[in-house]
Structure formats: C-alpha cells, structure tokens
Short mmCIF file of C-alpha atoms and ligand atoms in Angstrom, two decimals:
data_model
loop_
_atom_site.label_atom_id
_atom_site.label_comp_id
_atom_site.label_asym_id
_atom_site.label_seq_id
_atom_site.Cartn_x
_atom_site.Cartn_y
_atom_site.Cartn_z
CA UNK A 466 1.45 3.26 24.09
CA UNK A 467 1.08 5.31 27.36
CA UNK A 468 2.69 8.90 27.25
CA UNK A 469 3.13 11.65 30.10
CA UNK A 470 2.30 15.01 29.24
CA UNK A 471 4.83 17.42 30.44
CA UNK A 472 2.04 20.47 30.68
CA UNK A 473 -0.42 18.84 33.13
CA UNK A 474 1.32 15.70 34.06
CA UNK A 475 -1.66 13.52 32.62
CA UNK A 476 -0.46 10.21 32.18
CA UNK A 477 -2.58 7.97 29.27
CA UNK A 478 -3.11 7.48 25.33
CA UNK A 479 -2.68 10.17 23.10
CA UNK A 480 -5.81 11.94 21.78
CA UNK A 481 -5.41 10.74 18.08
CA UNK A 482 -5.23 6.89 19.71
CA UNK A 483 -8.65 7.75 21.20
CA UNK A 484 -10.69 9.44 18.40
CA UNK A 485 -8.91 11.58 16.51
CA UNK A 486 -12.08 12.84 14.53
CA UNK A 487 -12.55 9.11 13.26
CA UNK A 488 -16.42 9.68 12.28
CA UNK A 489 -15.44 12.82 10.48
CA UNK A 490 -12.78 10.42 8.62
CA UNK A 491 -15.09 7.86 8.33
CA UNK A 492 -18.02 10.07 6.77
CA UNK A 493 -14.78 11.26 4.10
CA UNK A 494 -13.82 7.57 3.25
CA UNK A 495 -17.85 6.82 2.68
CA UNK A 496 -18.64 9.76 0.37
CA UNK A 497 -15.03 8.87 -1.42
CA UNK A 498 -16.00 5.62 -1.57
CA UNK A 499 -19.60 6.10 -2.82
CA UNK A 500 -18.40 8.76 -5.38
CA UNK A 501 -15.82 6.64 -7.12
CA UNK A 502 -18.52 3.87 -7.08
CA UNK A 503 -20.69 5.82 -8.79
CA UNK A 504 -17.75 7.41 -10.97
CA UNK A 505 -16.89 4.26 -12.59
CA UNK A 506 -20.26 3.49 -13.98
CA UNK A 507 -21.29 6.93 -14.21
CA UNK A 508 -17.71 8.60 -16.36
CA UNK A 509 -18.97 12.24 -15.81
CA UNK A 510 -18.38 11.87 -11.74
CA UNK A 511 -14.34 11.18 -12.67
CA UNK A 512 -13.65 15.05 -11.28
CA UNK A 513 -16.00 15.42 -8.08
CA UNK A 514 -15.26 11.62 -7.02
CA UNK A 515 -11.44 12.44 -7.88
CA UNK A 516 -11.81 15.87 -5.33
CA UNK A 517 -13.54 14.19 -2.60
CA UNK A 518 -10.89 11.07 -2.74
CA UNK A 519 -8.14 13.78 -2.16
CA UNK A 520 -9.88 15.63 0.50
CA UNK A 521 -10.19 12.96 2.57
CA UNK A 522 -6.86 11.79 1.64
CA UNK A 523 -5.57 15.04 2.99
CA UNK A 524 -7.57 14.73 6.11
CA UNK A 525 -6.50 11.35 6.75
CA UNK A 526 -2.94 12.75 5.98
CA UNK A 527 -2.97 15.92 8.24
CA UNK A 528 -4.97 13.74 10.93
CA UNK A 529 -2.04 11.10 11.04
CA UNK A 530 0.45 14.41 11.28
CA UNK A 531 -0.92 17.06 13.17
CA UNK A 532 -2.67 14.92 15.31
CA UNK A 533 -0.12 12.08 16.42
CA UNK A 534 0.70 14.03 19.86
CA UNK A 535 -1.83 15.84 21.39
CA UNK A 536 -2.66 15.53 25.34
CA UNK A 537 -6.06 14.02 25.22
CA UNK A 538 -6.36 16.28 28.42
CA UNK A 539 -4.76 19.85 27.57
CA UNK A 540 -4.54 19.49 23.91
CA UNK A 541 -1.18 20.70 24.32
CA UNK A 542 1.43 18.71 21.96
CA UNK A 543 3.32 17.87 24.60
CA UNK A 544 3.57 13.95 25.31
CA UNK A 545 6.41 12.02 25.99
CA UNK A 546 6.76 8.28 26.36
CA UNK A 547 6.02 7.40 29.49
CA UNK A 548 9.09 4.88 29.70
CA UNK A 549 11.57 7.45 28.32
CA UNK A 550 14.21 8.96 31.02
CA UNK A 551 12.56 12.40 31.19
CA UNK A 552 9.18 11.29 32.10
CA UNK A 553 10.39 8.84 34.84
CA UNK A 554 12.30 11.38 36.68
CA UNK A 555 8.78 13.35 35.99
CA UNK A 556 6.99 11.15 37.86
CA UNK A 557 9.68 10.02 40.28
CA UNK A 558 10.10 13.87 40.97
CA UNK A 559 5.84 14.39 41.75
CA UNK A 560 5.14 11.42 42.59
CA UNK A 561 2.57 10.64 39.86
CA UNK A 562 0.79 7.03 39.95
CA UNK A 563 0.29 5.77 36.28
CA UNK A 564 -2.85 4.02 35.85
CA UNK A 565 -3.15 0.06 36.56
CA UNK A 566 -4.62 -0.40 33.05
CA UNK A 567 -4.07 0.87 29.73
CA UNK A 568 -6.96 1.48 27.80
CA UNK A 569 -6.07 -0.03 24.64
CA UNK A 570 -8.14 0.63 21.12
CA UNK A 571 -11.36 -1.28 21.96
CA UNK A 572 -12.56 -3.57 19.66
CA UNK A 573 -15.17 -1.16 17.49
CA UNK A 574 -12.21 0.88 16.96
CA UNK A 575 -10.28 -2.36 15.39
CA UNK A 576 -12.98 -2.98 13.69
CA UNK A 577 -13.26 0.44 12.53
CA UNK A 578 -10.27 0.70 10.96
CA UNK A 579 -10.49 -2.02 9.50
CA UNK A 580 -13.13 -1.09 7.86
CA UNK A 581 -11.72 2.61 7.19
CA UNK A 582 -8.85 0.58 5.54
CA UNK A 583 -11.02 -1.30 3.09
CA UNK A 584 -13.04 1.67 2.44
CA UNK A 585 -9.50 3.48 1.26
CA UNK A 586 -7.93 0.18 -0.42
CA UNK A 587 -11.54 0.07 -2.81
CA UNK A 588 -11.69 3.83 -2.92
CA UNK A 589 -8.28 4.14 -4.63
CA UNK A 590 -8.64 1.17 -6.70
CA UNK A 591 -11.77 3.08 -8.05
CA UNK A 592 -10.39 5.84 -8.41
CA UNK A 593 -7.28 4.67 -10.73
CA UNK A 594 -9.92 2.53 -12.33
CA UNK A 595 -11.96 5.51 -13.20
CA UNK A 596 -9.08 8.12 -14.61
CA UNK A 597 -7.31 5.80 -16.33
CA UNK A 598 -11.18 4.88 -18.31
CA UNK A 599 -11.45 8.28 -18.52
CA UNK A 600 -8.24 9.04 -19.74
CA UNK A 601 -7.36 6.32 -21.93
ZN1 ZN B 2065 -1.68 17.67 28.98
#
C-alpha cells in the first residue's frame, strides 16, 4: 500500500515492503533451518539449533515490528496512508503528484517469501521434532 511521509513528503512503499533486511532474514532462516536438520539426526545439536531458531525468530519478530513504518527515504517512522484524510489535505495543501505506478513486491520477492515461509514452517517442525526426541 502507498503511504505519505509527513517528514519529507515522499510518497511510496514503506521500507520494510522493499527489503527490510530480507537476506539478513533469509541467511537466519537457512542456518535455522540447516541446524535443526542436522539436530534431528545429530541429538547433541538440540541446544545450538534451538538458539539459532529463536534468534532468527526474534529477528523476524522485531523486523515485522520495528520495521513496519519506516520512510524508505528519511528513515523517519513517519508514514501515513496515503488515502487517509491527513495525507490528502497534505498533498492537496503542496501540491504533491503521487506516482502513476505503484511498485508492488516483484516477483523474486513473492517468491522469496515463499520460500522464507517454508524455510520457517520445516524449521519449527524440526525443531519440536528434535526437543520433544530429546526430551522424551
Ligand atoms: Zn520520509
């Protein structure tokens, strides 16, 4: 969705809709991945695979949450739909020209998180897999 930013009048996607750090997140979800793999054939990997899933669980977490409305521009958290009442008297008010086209999540970034998605789905299925062999 298209948001105004009410520091530098920037008018597009928010930052985390762009990027958002998504290699760093998908480098997490691999290693996660690979160490709960290697966890459930390998029992004495249960605690480092079981840190790693939660750190990238927490940087998925504070990625969704700190991240949801930054100005891809100023960085300041600052964006307000671009529909709402505020941001059309905004741009009534300076006269600011949204662009023709919204630059939507492009297909590798589908494709991404789709794959980001099946990475986490197997990654926690591991993971239960592997405490509850370890702990049982
Ligand atoms: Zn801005």
């Amino acid at each position: 969705m298209q948001k105004l930013c009410t520091q530098c009048f920037y008018i597009g996607v928010e930052e985390s809709n762009i990027y958002g750090d998504f290699t760093t997140e998908s480098i997490l979800w691999g290693t996660a991945f690979f160490f709960a793999l290697a966890g459930a054939f390998e029992t004495f990997l249960w605690f480092p695979a079981t840190i790693i899933f939660f750190i990238a669980l927490l940087y998925s977490i504070s990625g969704y949450t700190f991240k949801a409305c930054v100005c891809s521009k100023c960085h300041s958290n600052s964006m307000i739909p671009v529909d709402s009442d505020k941001a059309r008297q905004i741009i009534h008010e300076r006269g600011l020209v949204p662009p023709a086209y919204i630059v939507e999540k492009d297909e590798r970034t589908i494709l991404g998180m789709a794959f980001r998605t099946i990475f986490f789905i197997l990654t926690v299925v591991l993971v239960l897999f592997m405490l509850y062999d370890h702990f049982s």
